[in-house]
Amino acid sequence: MMTLVQPTVSSLDVQPSHFIAFRPRFFSMPRPNFTAVAEFIFEGFSIFGWQHRLILFVVFLVLYLLTLASNVIILTVIHFNQQLHTPMYFFLSVLSISETCYTVAIIPQMLSSLLSPQQAISIPDCATQLFFYLTFGVNNCFLLTAMGYDRYVAICNPLRYSVIMGKKTCIQLASGSWIIGLSTAIIQVSSVFSLPFCDANIISHFFCDIRPLMKLACADTTIKEFITLLISLGVLVLPMVLIFISYVLIVTTILKIASAEGRKKAFATCASHLTVVVVHYGCTSFIYLKPKSQNSLQDRLISVTYTVITPLLNPVVYSLRNKEVKDALLRALGKKSLS
């Protein structure tokens, strides 16, 4: 009678490591003998010396305080001036609130890390920062789109402006921007922090952002990166296309105006918004729509533009280039309006 011999691991001469080698990457399993990460450390601007970091600290602190003060002034002036209770200034008020929250979510942490490099942040705190950064950042994108639509209606449909841009429409557009921001943040934060993080914990950035975090994951991030790209296209390219269409129609309408003074006045009403749009979308698109970069310091320096400079640019541009706001400010200071 023949005896069946069950093959054993030793008889097949297969080592356990062979099974590990053939394990598919899409299982997203951590490496064996890994050390789970409990906190991250910001690399920030630690590459610079103490004197350079101190200069950056002073510059960023001044810009941050100016941003907060400018937004408070804008909100106060609009609130107490009945002449500014229009759709355009309603959206500007909402944008100022959103920009203030956006900077509060990022800049204090950045200022702290300039004075004390290699600062640690817990995973829950990192997820919270990313959530608020995405919520207010995406909200700003769609608020700028709503403001572009407002300018389109004002110039291309002036007789029906008050009907089309009624209070209900303005609230719906602003609410839609907030909802899109919240939804995007929930999806992205859930996607990023479902990844395992092990061993490496130094974030090559000065705040918790998507790409630097994904670089630390000890799993395949191909699907996550594809999701991020799709969302980036949705929240950056779509608003840019809508704003571009609005301005094509606006320019077409303005060129039909017979009076040179009328054309100049019409262009002036759009100049502030267009300036902010170009800077805002130019910088964010460069970071989130470009291929992977190995130059993390360059990415950090570009990120400074849309996290520190652009939030200040919004209230400054809208106040300095806007006669109505300047008149309201002068009246509030007890001075005569501009002629």
CSV table of C-alpha atoms in Angstrom, one decimal:
chain,number,residue,atom,x,y,z
A,1,MET,CA,0.0,0.0,0.0
A,2,MET,CA,1.4,3.4,-1.0
A,3,THR,CA,1.8,6.0,1.7
A,4,LEU,CA,1.0,9.6,0.8
A,5,VAL,CA,3.6,12.0,2.1
A,6,GLN,CA,2.3,15.5,2.9
A,7,PRO,CA,4.7,18.1,1.6
A,8,THR,CA,6.2,20.4,4.3
A,9,VAL,CA,7.7,23.8,4.1
A,10,SER,CA,11.2,22.3,4.6
A,11,SER,CA,10.7,19.7,1.9
A,12,LEU,CA,9.7,22.4,-0.6
A,13,ASP,CA,12.6,24.5,0.6
A,14,VAL,CA,10.4,27.7,0.7
A,15,GLN,CA,11.3,30.3,3.2
A,16,PRO,CA,8.6,32.5,4.8
A,17,SER,CA,10.3,35.5,3.2
A,18,HIS,CA,9.3,34.1,-0.2
A,19,PHE,CA,5.6,34.6,0.7
A,20,ILE,CA,6.3,38.1,1.8
A,21,ALA,CA,8.1,38.9,-1.5
A,22,PHE,CA,5.1,37.8,-3.5
A,23,ARG,CA,2.5,39.7,-1.4
A,24,PRO,CA,0.6,42.2,-3.6
A,25,ARG,CA,1.2,45.8,-2.7
A,26,PHE,CA,-2.4,46.8,-2.9
A,27,PHE,CA,-3.1,45.1,0.4
A,28,SER,CA,-1.5,48.2,1.9
A,29,MET,CA,0.0,46.2,4.8
A,30,PRO,CA,2.8,47.7,6.8
A,31,ARG,CA,6.3,46.3,6.7
A,32,PRO,CA,7.1,43.5,9.1
A,33,ASN,CA,8.8,44.6,12.3
A,34,PHE,CA,7.6,48.2,11.8
A,35,THR,CA,7.2,50.8,14.4
A,36,ALA,CA,3.9,52.6,14.3
A,37,VAL,CA,4.1,56.4,14.2
A,38,ALA,CA,2.3,58.2,17.1
A,39,GLU,CA,3.3,61.7,16.0
A,40,PHE,CA,4.9,63.6,13.1
A,41,ILE,CA,7.7,66.1,13.1
A,42,PHE,CA,7.7,69.2,10.8
A,43,GLU,CA,10.9,69.8,8.9
A,44,GLY,CA,9.6,73.3,8.2
A,45,PHE,CA,12.4,75.7,7.5
A,46,SER,CA,14.9,74.0,9.8
A,47,ILE,CA,17.4,73.9,6.8
A,48,PHE,CA,17.9,77.7,7.5
A,49,GLY,CA,20.1,79.0,10.2
A,50,TRP,CA,18.7,80.7,13.4
A,51,GLN,CA,19.1,84.2,12.1
A,52,HIS,CA,17.3,83.5,8.8
A,53,ARG,CA,14.5,81.8,10.7
A,54,LEU,CA,14.1,84.7,13.0
A,55,ILE,CA,13.8,87.1,10.0
A,56,LEU,CA,11.2,84.8,8.5
A,57,PHE,CA,9.4,84.7,11.8
A,58,VAL,CA,9.2,88.5,12.0
A,59,VAL,CA,8.1,88.8,8.4
A,60,PHE,CA,5.4,86.1,8.6
A,61,LEU,CA,4.1,87.4,11.9
A,62,VAL,CA,3.7,91.0,10.5
A,63,LEU,CA,1.9,89.6,7.4
A,64,TYR,CA,-0.3,87.4,9.6
A,65,LEU,CA,-1.3,90.3,11.9
A,66,LEU,CA,-1.9,92.6,8.9
A,67,THR,CA,-4.1,89.8,7.4
A,68,LEU,CA,-6.2,89.5,10.6
A,69,ALA,CA,-6.5,93.3,11.0
A,70,SER,CA,-7.4,93.8,7.3
A,71,ASN,CA,-10.1,91.2,7.4
A,72,VAL,CA,-11.6,92.6,10.6
A,73,ILE,CA,-11.6,96.1,9.1
A,74,ILE,CA,-13.3,94.8,5.9
A,75,LEU,CA,-16.0,93.0,7.9
A,76,THR,CA,-16.6,95.9,10.2
A,77,VAL,CA,-16.9,98.5,7.4
A,78,ILE,CA,-19.2,96.3,5.4
A,79,HIS,CA,-21.4,95.5,8.4
A,80,PHE,CA,-21.9,99.1,9.5
A,81,ASN,CA,-22.3,100.6,6.0
A,82,GLN,CA,-25.7,100.1,4.4
A,83,GLN,CA,-24.4,101.1,1.0
A,84,LEU,CA,-22.1,98.0,1.0
A,85,HIS,CA,-24.9,95.5,1.7
A,86,THR,CA,-24.8,94.2,-1.8
A,87,PRO,CA,-24.1,90.7,-3.2
A,88,MET,CA,-20.5,91.6,-4.1
A,89,TYR,CA,-19.7,92.7,-0.5
A,90,PHE,CA,-21.7,89.8,0.9
A,91,PHE,CA,-19.3,87.4,-0.8
A,92,LEU,CA,-16.3,89.5,0.2
A,93,SER,CA,-17.4,89.3,3.8
A,94,VAL,CA,-17.7,85.5,3.7
A,95,LEU,CA,-14.3,85.3,1.9
A,96,SER,CA,-12.8,87.4,4.7
A,97,ILE,CA,-14.2,85.1,7.4
A,98,SER,CA,-13.0,82.0,5.5
A,99,GLU,CA,-9.5,83.5,4.8
A,100,THR,CA,-9.1,84.4,8.5
A,101,CYS,CA,-10.0,80.8,9.6
A,102,TYR,CA,-7.7,79.5,6.9
A,103,THR,CA,-4.7,81.4,8.2
A,104,VAL,CA,-5.4,80.6,11.8
A,105,ALA,CA,-5.3,76.9,10.9
A,106,ILE,CA,-1.8,77.1,9.5
A,107,ILE,CA,0.3,80.2,10.3
A,108,PRO,CA,0.5,79.9,14.2
A,109,GLN,CA,1.9,76.4,13.8
A,110,MET,CA,4.4,77.7,11.2
A,111,LEU,CA,5.5,80.6,13.4
A,112,SER,CA,6.0,78.3,16.3
A,113,SER,CA,8.1,75.9,14.3
A,114,LEU,CA,10.3,78.8,13.1
A,115,LEU,CA,11.3,79.5,16.7
A,116,SER,CA,11.5,75.8,17.7
A,117,PRO,CA,12.5,73.6,14.7
A,118,GLN,CA,11.6,69.9,14.5
A,119,GLN,CA,8.3,70.4,16.3
A,120,ALA,CA,6.1,67.4,16.8
A,121,ILE,CA,2.4,67.1,16.2
A,122,SER,CA,0.1,64.2,17.1
A,123,ILE,CA,-1.7,62.3,14.4
A,124,PRO,CA,-5.2,63.5,15.6
A,125,ASP,CA,-3.9,67.2,15.6
A,126,CYS,CA,-2.4,66.7,12.2
A,127,ALA,CA,-5.7,65.3,10.8
A,128,THR,CA,-7.5,68.3,12.4
A,129,GLN,CA,-5.2,70.8,10.8
A,130,LEU,CA,-5.5,69.1,7.4
A,131,PHE,CA,-9.3,69.1,7.7
A,132,PHE,CA,-9.6,72.8,8.4
A,133,TYR,CA,-7.0,73.7,5.8
A,134,LEU,CA,-8.9,71.8,3.1
A,135,THR,CA,-12.3,73.0,4.3
A,136,PHE,CA,-11.4,76.7,4.1
A,137,GLY,CA,-9.1,76.4,1.2
A,138,VAL,CA,-11.6,74.7,-1.1
A,139,ASN,CA,-14.3,77.1,0.2
A,140,ASN,CA,-12.2,80.0,-0.9
A,141,CYS,CA,-11.9,78.6,-4.4
A,142,PHE,CA,-15.7,78.3,-4.9
A,143,LEU,CA,-16.3,81.7,-3.2
A,144,LEU,CA,-14.0,83.3,-5.8
A,145,THR,CA,-16.1,81.5,-8.5
A,146,ALA,CA,-19.3,82.9,-7.0
A,147,MET,CA,-17.8,86.3,-7.0
A,148,GLY,CA,-16.9,85.9,-10.7
A,149,TYR,CA,-20.5,84.9,-11.4
A,150,ASP,CA,-21.6,88.0,-9.5
A,151,ARG,CA,-19.4,90.2,-11.7
A,152,TYR,CA,-20.7,88.5,-14.9
A,153,VAL,CA,-24.4,89.2,-13.9
A,154,ALA,CA,-23.5,92.8,-12.9
A,155,ILE,CA,-21.9,93.6,-16.3
A,156,CYS,CA,-23.7,91.3,-18.7
A,157,ASN,CA,-27.2,91.5,-17.1
A,158,PRO,CA,-27.3,94.8,-15.2
A,159,LEU,CA,-31.0,95.4,-15.5
A,160,ARG,CA,-31.8,92.0,-14.0
A,161,TYR,CA,-28.9,92.0,-11.5
A,162,SER,CA,-31.0,92.6,-8.3
A,163,VAL,CA,-33.5,89.9,-9.4
A,164,ILE,CA,-30.8,87.2,-10.3
A,165,MET,CA,-28.5,88.0,-7.4
A,166,GLY,CA,-31.1,88.1,-4.7
A,167,LYS,CA,-30.5,87.3,-1.0
A,168,LYS,CA,-31.6,83.7,-1.5
A,169,THR,CA,-29.2,83.1,-4.4
A,170,CYS,CA,-26.3,84.6,-2.5
A,171,ILE,CA,-26.9,82.4,0.5
A,172,GLN,CA,-27.2,79.4,-1.7
A,173,LEU,CA,-23.9,80.1,-3.5
A,174,ALA,CA,-22.1,80.7,-0.2
A,175,SER,CA,-23.6,77.6,1.4
A,176,GLY,CA,-22.7,75.5,-1.6
A,177,SER,CA,-19.1,76.7,-1.3
A,178,TRP,CA,-19.0,75.6,2.4
A,179,ILE,CA,-20.6,72.3,1.7
A,180,ILE,CA,-18.1,71.5,-1.1
A,181,GLY,CA,-15.2,72.5,1.2
A,182,LEU,CA,-16.5,70.3,4.1
A,183,SER,CA,-17.1,67.3,1.8
A,184,THR,CA,-13.7,67.6,0.2
A,185,ALA,CA,-12.0,67.8,3.6
A,186,ILE,CA,-13.9,64.7,4.9
A,187,ILE,CA,-13.0,62.6,1.8
A,188,GLN,CA,-9.3,63.6,1.7
A,189,VAL,CA,-8.7,63.3,5.5
A,190,SER,CA,-10.3,59.9,5.6
A,191,SER,CA,-8.3,58.8,2.5
A,192,VAL,CA,-4.9,60.0,3.9
A,193,PHE,CA,-5.3,58.8,7.5
A,194,SER,CA,-6.5,55.4,6.5
A,195,LEU,CA,-2.9,54.8,5.4
A,196,PRO,CA,-0.5,53.1,7.8
A,197,PHE,CA,2.4,55.3,8.9
A,198,CYS,CA,5.5,53.5,10.2
A,199,ASP,CA,9.2,54.4,11.0
A,200,ALA,CA,9.4,57.6,9.0
A,201,ASN,CA,7.7,60.5,10.6
A,202,ILE,CA,9.4,63.7,9.4
A,203,ILE,CA,7.0,65.8,7.2
A,204,SER,CA,8.8,67.8,4.6
A,205,HIS,CA,6.6,70.8,5.1
A,206,PHE,CA,5.6,73.4,7.6
A,207,PHE,CA,2.0,72.1,8.0
A,208,CYS,CA,0.1,68.9,7.5
A,209,ASP,CA,-0.6,68.7,3.7
A,210,ILE,CA,-1.7,65.7,1.6
A,211,ARG,CA,1.4,65.0,-0.6
A,212,PRO,CA,4.0,65.2,2.2
A,213,LEU,CA,1.9,62.9,4.4
A,214,MET,CA,1.4,60.3,1.6
A,215,LYS,CA,5.2,60.2,1.2
A,216,LEU,CA,5.5,58.9,4.8
A,217,ALA,CA,3.0,56.1,4.3
A,218,CYS,CA,4.4,52.5,4.4
A,219,ALA,CA,2.0,51.3,1.8
A,220,ASP,CA,1.1,51.7,-1.9
A,221,THR,CA,-0.5,55.1,-2.3
A,222,THR,CA,-1.2,54.9,-6.1
A,223,ILE,CA,-5.0,54.8,-5.6
A,224,LYS,CA,-5.0,57.5,-3.0
A,225,GLU,CA,-2.9,59.8,-5.2
A,226,PHE,CA,-5.3,59.2,-8.1
A,227,ILE,CA,-8.2,60.2,-5.8
A,228,THR,CA,-6.3,63.3,-4.8
A,229,LEU,CA,-5.6,64.2,-8.4
A,230,LEU,CA,-9.3,63.9,-9.3
A,231,ILE,CA,-10.4,66.0,-6.4
A,232,SER,CA,-7.7,68.6,-7.2
A,233,LEU,CA,-9.1,68.8,-10.8
A,234,GLY,CA,-12.6,69.2,-9.4
A,235,VAL,CA,-11.8,72.0,-6.9
A,236,LEU,CA,-9.2,73.9,-9.0
A,237,VAL,CA,-9.7,73.3,-12.7
A,238,LEU,CA,-13.6,73.5,-12.6
A,239,PRO,CA,-13.7,76.8,-10.8
A,240,MET,CA,-11.0,78.2,-13.1
A,241,VAL,CA,-12.9,77.1,-16.2
A,242,LEU,CA,-16.1,78.7,-14.8
A,243,ILE,CA,-14.3,82.0,-14.0
A,244,PHE,CA,-12.6,82.0,-17.4
A,245,ILE,CA,-16.0,81.6,-19.2
A,246,SER,CA,-17.4,84.4,-17.0
A,247,TYR,CA,-14.6,86.7,-18.0
A,248,VAL,CA,-14.8,85.9,-21.7
A,249,LEU,CA,-18.4,86.9,-21.6
A,250,ILE,CA,-17.6,90.0,-19.5
A,251,VAL,CA,-14.8,91.2,-21.8
A,252,THR,CA,-17.1,90.6,-24.8
A,253,THR,CA,-19.8,92.7,-23.3
A,254,ILE,CA,-17.4,95.5,-22.2
A,255,LEU,CA,-15.9,95.8,-25.7
A,256,LYS,CA,-19.4,96.6,-27.0
A,257,ILE,CA,-19.6,99.6,-24.7
A,258,ALA,CA,-19.3,102.7,-26.9
A,259,SER,CA,-17.9,105.0,-24.2
A,260,ALA,CA,-14.2,104.7,-23.3
A,261,GLU,CA,-15.1,105.9,-19.8
A,262,GLY,CA,-17.8,103.2,-19.5
A,263,ARG,CA,-15.3,100.5,-20.6
A,264,LYS,CA,-12.8,101.7,-18.1
A,265,LYS,CA,-15.3,101.7,-15.2
A,266,ALA,CA,-16.5,98.2,-16.2
A,267,PHE,CA,-13.0,96.8,-16.2
A,268,ALA,CA,-12.3,98.5,-12.9
A,269,THR,CA,-15.1,96.6,-11.2
A,270,CYS,CA,-13.4,93.3,-12.2
A,271,ALA,CA,-9.8,94.2,-11.7
A,272,SER,CA,-9.7,93.4,-8.0
A,273,HIS,CA,-11.3,90.0,-8.3
A,274,LEU,CA,-9.2,89.1,-11.3
A,275,THR,CA,-6.0,90.0,-9.5
A,276,VAL,CA,-6.8,87.7,-6.6
A,277,VAL,CA,-7.9,84.9,-8.8
A,278,VAL,CA,-4.7,84.9,-10.8
A,279,VAL,CA,-2.5,84.7,-7.8
A,280,HIS,CA,-4.6,82.3,-5.8
A,281,TYR,CA,-5.2,79.7,-8.6
A,282,GLY,CA,-1.7,80.2,-10.1
A,283,CYS,CA,0.1,79.1,-6.9
A,284,THR,CA,-2.3,76.3,-5.8
A,285,SER,CA,-2.4,74.8,-9.2
A,286,PHE,CA,1.3,74.7,-9.4
A,287,ILE,CA,1.5,72.7,-6.2
A,288,TYR,CA,-1.5,70.3,-6.6
A,289,LEU,CA,-1.6,69.7,-10.4
A,290,LYS,CA,2.1,69.4,-11.2
A,291,PRO,CA,3.9,66.0,-11.2
A,292,LYS,CA,5.6,64.7,-8.1
A,293,SER,CA,8.5,67.0,-7.1
A,294,GLN,CA,11.7,66.0,-5.3
A,295,ASN,CA,12.4,69.6,-4.4
A,296,SER,CA,10.3,69.8,-1.2
A,297,LEU,CA,11.9,73.2,-0.2
A,298,GLN,CA,10.7,74.8,-3.4
A,299,ASP,CA,7.2,73.5,-2.7
A,300,ARG,CA,7.3,74.9,0.8
A,301,LEU,CA,8.4,78.3,-0.5
A,302,ILE,CA,5.6,78.3,-3.1
A,303,SER,CA,3.1,77.2,-0.4
A,304,VAL,CA,4.1,80.4,1.6
A,305,THR,CA,2.5,82.4,-1.3
A,306,TYR,CA,-1.0,80.9,-0.9
A,307,THR,CA,-0.9,80.4,2.9
A,308,VAL,CA,0.6,83.8,3.9
A,309,ILE,CA,0.6,86.3,1.1
A,310,THR,CA,-2.6,85.6,-0.8
A,311,PRO,CA,-4.9,85.8,2.4
A,312,LEU,CA,-3.4,89.3,2.9
A,313,LEU,CA,-3.7,90.2,-0.8
A,314,ASN,CA,-7.5,89.7,-0.8
A,315,PRO,CA,-8.5,92.4,1.7
A,316,VAL,CA,-5.8,94.8,0.6
A,317,VAL,CA,-6.6,94.6,-3.1
A,318,TYR,CA,-10.4,94.8,-2.5
A,319,SER,CA,-10.0,97.8,-0.2
A,320,LEU,CA,-7.2,99.8,-1.9
A,321,ARG,CA,-8.6,99.3,-5.4
A,322,ASN,CA,-12.2,99.8,-4.4
A,323,LYS,CA,-13.6,103.4,-4.2
A,324,GLU,CA,-16.7,102.4,-2.2
A,325,VAL,CA,-14.7,100.7,0.5
A,326,LYS,CA,-12.2,103.5,0.7
A,327,ASP,CA,-15.0,106.1,1.0
A,328,ALA,CA,-16.6,104.0,3.8
A,329,LEU,CA,-13.3,103.8,5.6
A,330,LEU,CA,-12.8,107.6,5.3
A,331,ARG,CA,-16.3,108.2,6.6
A,332,ALA,CA,-15.7,105.8,9.5
A,333,LEU,CA,-12.5,107.9,10.3
A,334,GLY,CA,-14.5,111.1,10.2
A,335,LYS,CA,-12.9,112.3,6.9
A,336,LYS,CA,-14.5,113.4,3.6
A,337,SER,CA,-15.2,110.8,0.9
A,338,LEU,CA,-13.0,110.7,-2.2
A,339,SER,CA,-14.3,112.8,-5.0
